[in-house]
XYZ file of C-alpha atoms in Angstrom:
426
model
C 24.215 -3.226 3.906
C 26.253 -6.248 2.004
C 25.014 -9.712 1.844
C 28.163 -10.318 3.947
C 27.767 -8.134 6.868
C 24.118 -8.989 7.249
C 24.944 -12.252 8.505
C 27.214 -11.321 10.601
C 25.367 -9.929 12.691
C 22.301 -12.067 12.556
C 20.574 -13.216 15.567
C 18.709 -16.014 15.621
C 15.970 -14.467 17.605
C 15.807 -11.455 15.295
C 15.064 -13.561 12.164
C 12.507 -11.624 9.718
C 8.828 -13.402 9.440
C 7.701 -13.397 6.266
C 3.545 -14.356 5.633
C 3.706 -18.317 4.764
C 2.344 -17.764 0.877
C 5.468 -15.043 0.062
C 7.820 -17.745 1.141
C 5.611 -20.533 -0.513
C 5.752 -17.990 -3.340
C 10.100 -18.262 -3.021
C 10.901 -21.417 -2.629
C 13.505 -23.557 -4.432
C 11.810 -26.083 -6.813
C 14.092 -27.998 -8.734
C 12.910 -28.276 -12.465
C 12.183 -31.639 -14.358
C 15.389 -31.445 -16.609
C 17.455 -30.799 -12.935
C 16.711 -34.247 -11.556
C 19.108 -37.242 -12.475
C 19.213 -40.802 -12.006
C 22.547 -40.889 -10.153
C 21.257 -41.038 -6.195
C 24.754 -40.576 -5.118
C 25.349 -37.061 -6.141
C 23.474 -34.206 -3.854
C 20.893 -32.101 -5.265
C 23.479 -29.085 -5.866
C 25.827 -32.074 -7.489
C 23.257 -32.715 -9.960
C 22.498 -28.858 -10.297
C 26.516 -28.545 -11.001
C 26.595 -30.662 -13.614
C 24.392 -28.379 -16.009
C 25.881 -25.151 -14.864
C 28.946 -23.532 -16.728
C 32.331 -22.603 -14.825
C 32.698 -19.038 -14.387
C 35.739 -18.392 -12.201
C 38.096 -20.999 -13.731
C 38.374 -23.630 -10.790
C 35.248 -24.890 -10.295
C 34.092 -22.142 -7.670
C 31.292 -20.227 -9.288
C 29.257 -21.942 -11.576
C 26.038 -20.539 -13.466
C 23.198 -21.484 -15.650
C 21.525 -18.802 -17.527
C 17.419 -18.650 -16.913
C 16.265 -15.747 -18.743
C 18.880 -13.829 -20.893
C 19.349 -10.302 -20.497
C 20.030 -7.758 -23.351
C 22.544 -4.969 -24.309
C 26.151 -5.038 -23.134
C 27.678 -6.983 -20.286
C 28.118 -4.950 -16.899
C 31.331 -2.581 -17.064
C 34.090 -3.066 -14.109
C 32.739 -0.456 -11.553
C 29.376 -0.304 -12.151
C 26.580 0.578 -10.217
C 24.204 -2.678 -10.081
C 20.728 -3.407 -8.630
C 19.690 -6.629 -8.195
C 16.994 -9.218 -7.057
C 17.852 -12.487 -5.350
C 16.679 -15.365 -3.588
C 20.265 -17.635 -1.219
C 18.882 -20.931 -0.744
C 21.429 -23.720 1.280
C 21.700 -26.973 0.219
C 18.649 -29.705 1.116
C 16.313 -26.250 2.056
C 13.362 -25.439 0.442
C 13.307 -21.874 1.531
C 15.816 -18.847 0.873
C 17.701 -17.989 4.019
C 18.247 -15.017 2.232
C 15.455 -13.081 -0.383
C 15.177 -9.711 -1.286
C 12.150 -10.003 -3.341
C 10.361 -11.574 0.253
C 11.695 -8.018 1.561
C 10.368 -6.660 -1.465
C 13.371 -4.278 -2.118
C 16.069 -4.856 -4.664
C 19.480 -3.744 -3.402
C 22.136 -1.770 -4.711
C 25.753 -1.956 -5.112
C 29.186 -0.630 -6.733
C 31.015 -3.461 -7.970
C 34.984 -3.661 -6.688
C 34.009 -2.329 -3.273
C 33.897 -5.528 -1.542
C 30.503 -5.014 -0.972
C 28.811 -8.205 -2.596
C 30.166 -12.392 -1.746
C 33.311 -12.215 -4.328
C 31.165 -15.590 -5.609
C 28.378 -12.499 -6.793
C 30.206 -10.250 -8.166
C 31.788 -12.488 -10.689
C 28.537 -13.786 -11.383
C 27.051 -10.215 -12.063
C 30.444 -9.344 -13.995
C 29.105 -11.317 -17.073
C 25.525 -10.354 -17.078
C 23.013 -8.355 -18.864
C 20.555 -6.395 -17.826
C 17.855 -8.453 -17.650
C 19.308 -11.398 -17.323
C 17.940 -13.935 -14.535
C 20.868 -16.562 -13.873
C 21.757 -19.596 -11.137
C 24.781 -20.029 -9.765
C 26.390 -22.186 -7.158
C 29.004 -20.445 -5.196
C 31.599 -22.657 -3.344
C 32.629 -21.695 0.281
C 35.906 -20.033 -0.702
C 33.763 -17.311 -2.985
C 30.917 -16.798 -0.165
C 31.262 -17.929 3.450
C 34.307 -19.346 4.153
C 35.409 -22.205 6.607
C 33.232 -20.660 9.353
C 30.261 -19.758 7.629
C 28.230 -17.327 9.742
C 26.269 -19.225 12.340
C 24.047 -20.153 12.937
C 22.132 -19.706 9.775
C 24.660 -20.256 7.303
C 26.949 -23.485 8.571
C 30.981 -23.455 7.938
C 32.045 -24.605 4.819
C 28.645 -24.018 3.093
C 27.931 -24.116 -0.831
C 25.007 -21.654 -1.083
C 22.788 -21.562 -4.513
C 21.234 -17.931 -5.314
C 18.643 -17.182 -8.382
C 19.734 -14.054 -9.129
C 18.405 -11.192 -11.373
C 20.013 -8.251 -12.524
C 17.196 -5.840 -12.595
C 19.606 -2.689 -13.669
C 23.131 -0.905 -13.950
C 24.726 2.141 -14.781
C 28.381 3.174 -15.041
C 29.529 4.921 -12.389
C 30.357 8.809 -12.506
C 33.874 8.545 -11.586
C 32.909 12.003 -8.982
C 32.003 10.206 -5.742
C 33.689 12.522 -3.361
C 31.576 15.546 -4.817
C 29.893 15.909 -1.688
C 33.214 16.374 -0.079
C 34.583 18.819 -2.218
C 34.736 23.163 -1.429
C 32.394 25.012 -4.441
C 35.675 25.717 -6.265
C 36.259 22.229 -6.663
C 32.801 21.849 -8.132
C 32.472 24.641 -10.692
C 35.763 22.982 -12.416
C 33.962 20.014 -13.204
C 33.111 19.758 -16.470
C 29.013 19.860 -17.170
C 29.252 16.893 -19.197
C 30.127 14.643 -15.752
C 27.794 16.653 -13.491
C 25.397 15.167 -16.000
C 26.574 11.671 -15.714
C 26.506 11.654 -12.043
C 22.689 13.064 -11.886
C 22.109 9.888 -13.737
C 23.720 7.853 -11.609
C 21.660 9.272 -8.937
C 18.771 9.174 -10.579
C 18.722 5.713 -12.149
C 21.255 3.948 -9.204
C 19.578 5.282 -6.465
C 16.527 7.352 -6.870
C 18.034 10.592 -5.101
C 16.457 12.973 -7.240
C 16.402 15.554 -4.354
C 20.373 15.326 -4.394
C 21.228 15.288 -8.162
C 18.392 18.587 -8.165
C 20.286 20.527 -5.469
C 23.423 19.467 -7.891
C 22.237 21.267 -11.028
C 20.291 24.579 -8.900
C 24.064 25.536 -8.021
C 25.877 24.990 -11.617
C 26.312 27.416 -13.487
C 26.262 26.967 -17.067
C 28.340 28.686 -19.561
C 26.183 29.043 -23.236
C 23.402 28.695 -24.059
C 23.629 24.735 -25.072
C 24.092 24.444 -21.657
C 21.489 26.287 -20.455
C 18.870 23.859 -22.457
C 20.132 20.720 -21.054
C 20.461 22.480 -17.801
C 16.617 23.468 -17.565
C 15.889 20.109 -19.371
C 17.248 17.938 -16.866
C 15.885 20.016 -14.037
C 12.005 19.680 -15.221
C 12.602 15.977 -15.639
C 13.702 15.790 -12.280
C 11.139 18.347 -10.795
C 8.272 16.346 -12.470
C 9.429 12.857 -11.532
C 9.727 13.542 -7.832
C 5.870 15.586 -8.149
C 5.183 12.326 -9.131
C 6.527 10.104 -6.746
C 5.454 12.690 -4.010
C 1.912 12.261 -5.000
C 1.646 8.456 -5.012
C 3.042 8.938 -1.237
C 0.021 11.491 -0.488
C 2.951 13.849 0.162
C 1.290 16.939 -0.669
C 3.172 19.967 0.411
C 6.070 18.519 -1.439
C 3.927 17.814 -4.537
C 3.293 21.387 -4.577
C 7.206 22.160 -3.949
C 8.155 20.404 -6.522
C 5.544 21.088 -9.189
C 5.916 25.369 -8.688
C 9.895 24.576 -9.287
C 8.865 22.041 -12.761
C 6.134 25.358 -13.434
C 9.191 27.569 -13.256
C 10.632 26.520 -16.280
C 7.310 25.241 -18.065
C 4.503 27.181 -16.911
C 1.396 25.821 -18.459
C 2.684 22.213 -18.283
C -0.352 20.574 -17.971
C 0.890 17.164 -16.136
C 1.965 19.721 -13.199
C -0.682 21.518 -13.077
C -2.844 18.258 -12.787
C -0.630 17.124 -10.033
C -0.301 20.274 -8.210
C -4.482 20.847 -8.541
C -4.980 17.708 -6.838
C -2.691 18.100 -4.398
C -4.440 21.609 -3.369
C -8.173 19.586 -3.793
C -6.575 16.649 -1.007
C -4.970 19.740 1.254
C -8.647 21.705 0.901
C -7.214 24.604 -0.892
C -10.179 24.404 -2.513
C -10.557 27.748 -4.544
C -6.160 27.417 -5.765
C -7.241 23.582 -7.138
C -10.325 24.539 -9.161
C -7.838 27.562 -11.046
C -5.767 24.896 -11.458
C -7.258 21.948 -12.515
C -9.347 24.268 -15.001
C -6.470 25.842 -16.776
C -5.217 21.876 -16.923
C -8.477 21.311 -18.880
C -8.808 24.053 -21.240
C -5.326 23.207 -22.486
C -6.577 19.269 -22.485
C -9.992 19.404 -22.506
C -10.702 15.234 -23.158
C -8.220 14.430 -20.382
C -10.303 11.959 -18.668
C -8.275 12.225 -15.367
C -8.514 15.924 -15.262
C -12.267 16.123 -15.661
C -12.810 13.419 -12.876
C -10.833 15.361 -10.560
C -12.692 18.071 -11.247
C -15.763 16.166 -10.819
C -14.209 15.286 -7.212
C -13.880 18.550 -6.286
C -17.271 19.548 -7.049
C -18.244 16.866 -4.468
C -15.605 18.227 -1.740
C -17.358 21.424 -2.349
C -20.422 20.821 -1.745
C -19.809 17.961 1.307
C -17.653 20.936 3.272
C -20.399 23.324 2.590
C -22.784 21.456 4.349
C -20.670 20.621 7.145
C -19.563 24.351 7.878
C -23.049 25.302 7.681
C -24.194 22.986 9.817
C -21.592 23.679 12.469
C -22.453 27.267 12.462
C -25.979 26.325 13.095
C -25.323 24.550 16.442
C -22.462 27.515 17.207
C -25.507 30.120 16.947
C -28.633 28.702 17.588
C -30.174 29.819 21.195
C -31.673 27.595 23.587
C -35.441 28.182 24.130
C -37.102 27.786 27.177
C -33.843 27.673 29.849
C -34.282 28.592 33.345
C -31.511 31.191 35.317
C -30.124 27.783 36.554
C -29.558 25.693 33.714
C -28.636 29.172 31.473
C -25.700 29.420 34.821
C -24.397 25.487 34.123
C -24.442 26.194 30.726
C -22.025 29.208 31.131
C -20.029 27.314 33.574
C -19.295 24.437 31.037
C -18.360 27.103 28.359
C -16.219 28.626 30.637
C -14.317 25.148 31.799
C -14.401 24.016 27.882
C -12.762 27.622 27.118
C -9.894 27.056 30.092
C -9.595 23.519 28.668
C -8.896 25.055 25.555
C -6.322 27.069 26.216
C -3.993 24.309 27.933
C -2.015 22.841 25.811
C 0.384 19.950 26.675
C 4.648 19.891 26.908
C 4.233 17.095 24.157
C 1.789 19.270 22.277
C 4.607 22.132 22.160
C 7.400 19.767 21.906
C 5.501 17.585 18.601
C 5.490 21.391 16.862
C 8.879 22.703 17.255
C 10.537 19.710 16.088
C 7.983 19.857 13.091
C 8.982 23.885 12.679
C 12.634 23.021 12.721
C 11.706 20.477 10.280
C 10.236 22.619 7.705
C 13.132 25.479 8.290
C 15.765 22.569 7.348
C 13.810 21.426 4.052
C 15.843 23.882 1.481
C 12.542 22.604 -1.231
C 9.422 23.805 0.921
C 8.804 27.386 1.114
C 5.252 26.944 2.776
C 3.532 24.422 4.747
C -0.237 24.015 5.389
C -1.294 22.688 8.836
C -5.097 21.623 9.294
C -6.271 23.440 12.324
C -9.900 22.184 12.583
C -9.452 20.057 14.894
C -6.658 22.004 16.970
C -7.523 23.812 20.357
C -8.002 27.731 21.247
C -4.472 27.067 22.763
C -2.904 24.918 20.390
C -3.422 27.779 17.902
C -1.674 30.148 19.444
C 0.637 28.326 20.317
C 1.830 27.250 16.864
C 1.345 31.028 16.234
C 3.800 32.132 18.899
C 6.308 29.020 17.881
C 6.494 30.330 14.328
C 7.131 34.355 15.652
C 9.802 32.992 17.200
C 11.177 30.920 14.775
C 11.469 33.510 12.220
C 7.966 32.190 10.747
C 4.977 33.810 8.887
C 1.415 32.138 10.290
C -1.823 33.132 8.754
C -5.342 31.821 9.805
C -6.926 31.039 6.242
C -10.640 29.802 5.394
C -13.469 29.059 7.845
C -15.103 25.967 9.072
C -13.805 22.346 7.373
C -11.384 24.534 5.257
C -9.938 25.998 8.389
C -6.260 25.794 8.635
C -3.169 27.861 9.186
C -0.393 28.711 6.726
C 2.973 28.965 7.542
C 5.663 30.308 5.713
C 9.085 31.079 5.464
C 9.725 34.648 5.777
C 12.733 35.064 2.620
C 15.808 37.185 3.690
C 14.976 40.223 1.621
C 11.615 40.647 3.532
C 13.582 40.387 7.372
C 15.708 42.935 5.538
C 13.390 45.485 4.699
C-alpha cells in the first residue's frame, strides 16, 4: 500500500492505537540547534532554514541526520524504508512505520511513494537517516486528505533508508509460458532471486525459480546448488523462529539434499523432530550434529532437552496405561453395570464427530495438497476422539492421502503423506 492511498481511505474511526510509550517513544522533538530567536517564523520555518533544497524550487528540502554509505540509490530501485510524517505544530506522527513496526517497500518511478519521497530517497545512501520538509505540491495537494491530513499541508517525515537493491529488469516472469523462461539468461535469474530475497523476503518464490532452471555446465551447476542451499537454509531458519516445524523439516531435507551432513540443518531439523515428539528421528539427528561438532554448546543442550522430553513422556504414558488397566476391587453387579454404561456412552460420544470438526480438516488436507514444499505432515492425535481419527483417516483415502497411526501414548500421532505419482502408478 503507498503512503498516498492509505490516506485516502482513512477513516477517522478506524485510526490505529498505538500503546502511549511507542508513541512517546516517536514523537517529534525539535533539537537545541533547531530553535531560533525569530518568533515570527513557524517551527517548520525555522526547521527550513537549516535544511538544503533538493528539488530546485523550494519544495523538498532535507537535512542529513546520520549519513549513509556506498553509492546513492539507482533510478528504479527497489527501496525499504523506515519513517515517522509528523504535521506542523503536532507532537506525534500521523503517520509511523516503526510504531507499526514494519518497514515498507517500494520500486521507485511507480508512483508509489509522495513524489516529495522519492526525490528525497533519490539522493540517499543506504543507511542514511535524513529530514525533509515536503511542500503541498510534492505530497498532498490543495485538498489534503481529510480529515487527518488538512488541504494545503507541509508535512515533515524523519526518514531512514534501511536498504535497496537494483531491480531485475524481469518483473513479468511470473507471467511468462516456460519457453519464455528457459531463454533468460542465468546470470538475470540470479539477479532477480536477489531481488526477492533481499527486497522482499520471498525466498519460497525465488526457490521454486531456480528448482525449474536448468543449467547448462557445470559453472552453472555450482552457483545453481549454491544459491539453492542458501535459500533452503535461510527459510529452515526463519521457519524455526516461527515454531513452524513441518516446514523446518521441508526445508532442511531439500538444504540436506545438496549438503548432507551439514551440521546447522541437521541441528535445526533435530529440534524440530524433538518439538513435533519424533523423538527417536531427533536423537539420530541431533547426535550425528554432535559427533561432527562435538563442543557445539547449542547442540549438546538440545540434546540435554530431549533427554528430559524422554523421560517426562515416559512417565506420562505409563501412568496413563496404569489407570487404562487397572481393575476396580470390590464393585458390586450394580455399580460394575453403571460403569459399563458410562463406557459405553463415552465410546458413542467418541465416535461423533462435529460438521466443523470435518469441515476444520479438509480445508487443512487441501492445504497441505497445495503446499508444492511439504511432502508429509504430522498431526498430534492425543488428544483427538475414536471418531475424529477415523475420520481424518477416511478424509485422507479420499483425498489421495497416506495416514499412518505412529507411536503410543504422549507420542501418539498420525502421519500423513502425500502418496507421489509413481506409487498411484504402480
Amino acid at each position: 500500500m503507498t503512503i498516498v492511498d492509505e490516506y485516502q481511505n482513512a477513516d477517522e474511526e478506524e485510526e490505529e492505537a498505538f500503546p502511549p510509550e511507542d508513541i512517546l517513544n516517536n514523537v517529534y522533538i525539535p533539537d537545541e540547534e533547531d530553535e531560533d530567536d525569530d518568533d515570527e517564523l513557524s517551527p517548520f520555518q525555522k526547521l527550513a532554514k537549516k535544511m538544503e533544497d533538493i528539488s530546485g524550487d523550494g519544495g523538498v528540502k532535507k537535512r542529513v541526520l546520520h549519513p549513509g554509505g556506498g553509492s546513492i540509490v539507482p533510478e528504479g530501485a527497489i527501496v525499504r524504508v523506515h519513517y515517522n510524517a509528523f504535521l506542523e505544530y503536532a507532537d506525534e506522527p500521523y503517520d509511523s512505520t516503526r510504531l507499526r513496526n514494519a518497514p515498507e517497500r517500494y520500486k521507485l518511478g511507480q508512483n508509489q511513494l509522495l513524489p516529495g519521497l522519492e526525490i528525497c530517497i533519490r539522493t540517499m545512501k543506504k543507511g542514511e537517516l535524513a529530514q525533509l520538509l515536503v511542500s503541498p505540491d510534492y505530497a498532498y495537494g490543495k485538498l489534503g486528505v481529510e480529515p487527518r491530513i488538512p488541504g494545503n499541508s507541509t508535512v515533515m517525515f524523519k526518514l531512514e533508508l534501511m536498504n535497496f537493491v537494483e531491480h531485475a529488469g524481469i518483473e513479468d516472469y511470473d507471467m511468462m509460458t516456460k519457453e519464455e523462461r528457459d531463454k533468460i539468461e542465468f546470470s538475470d535469474i540470479l539477479k532477480f532471486v536477489e531481488v526477492e530475497r533481499q527486497a522482499f523476503g520471498h525466498g519460497k518464490k525465488a526457490a521454486m525459480m531456480l528448482e525449474s532452471r536448468h543449467v547448462k555446465d557445470e559453472e552453472e551447476e555450482k552457483v545453481h546448488r549454491g544459491k539453492l542451499f542458501t535459500l533452503y537454509s535461510n527459510m529452515a531458519v526463519c521457519a524455526s523462529k516461527q515454531n513452524k516445524f513441518n516446514l523446518v523439516m521441508t526445508y532442511c531435507n531439500k538444504g540436506r539434499e545438496i549438503e548432507p551432513n551439514n551440521v546447522k540443518l541437521l541441528f535445526l531439523q533435530g529440534k524440530a523432530h524433538r518439538r513435533s515428539s519424533h523423538f527417536e528421528v531427533a536423537r539420530d539427528m541431533l547426535k550425528r550434529a554432535q559427533r561432527m561438532n562435538p563442543n557445539n554448546t547449542e547442540i549438546n543442550k538440545e540434546l540435554q532437552e530431549l533427554d528430559k522430553d524422554i523421560k517426562k513422556f515416559s512417565l506420562v504414558e505409563k501412568d496413563m496405561y496404569q489407570k487404562m488397566f487397572s481393575k476396580p476391587t470390590g464393585q458390586s453387579a450394580e455399580e460394575k453395570e453403571k460403569e459399563n454404561l458410562k463406557a459405553k456412552k463415552k465410546l458413542e460420544k467418541n465416535l461423533n464427530v462435529t460438521d466443523d470438526f470435518q469441515k476444520m480438516v479438509e480445508e487443512k488436507l487441501l492445504e497441505f495438497i497445495k503446499d508444492d514444499l511439504q511432502d508429509d505432515m504430522p498431526f498430534p492425535a492425543l488428544n483427538l476422539s475414536v471418531g475424529e481419527i477415523a475420520c481424518i483417516m477416511e478424509k485422507c483415502e479420499n483425498l489421495g492421502l497416506d495416514c499412518k497411526q505412529i507411536g503410543s501414548g504422549q507420542n501418539y500421532r498420525l502421519k500423513i503423506t502425500k502418496i507421489k505419482k509413481e506409487e498411484t502408478a504402480k
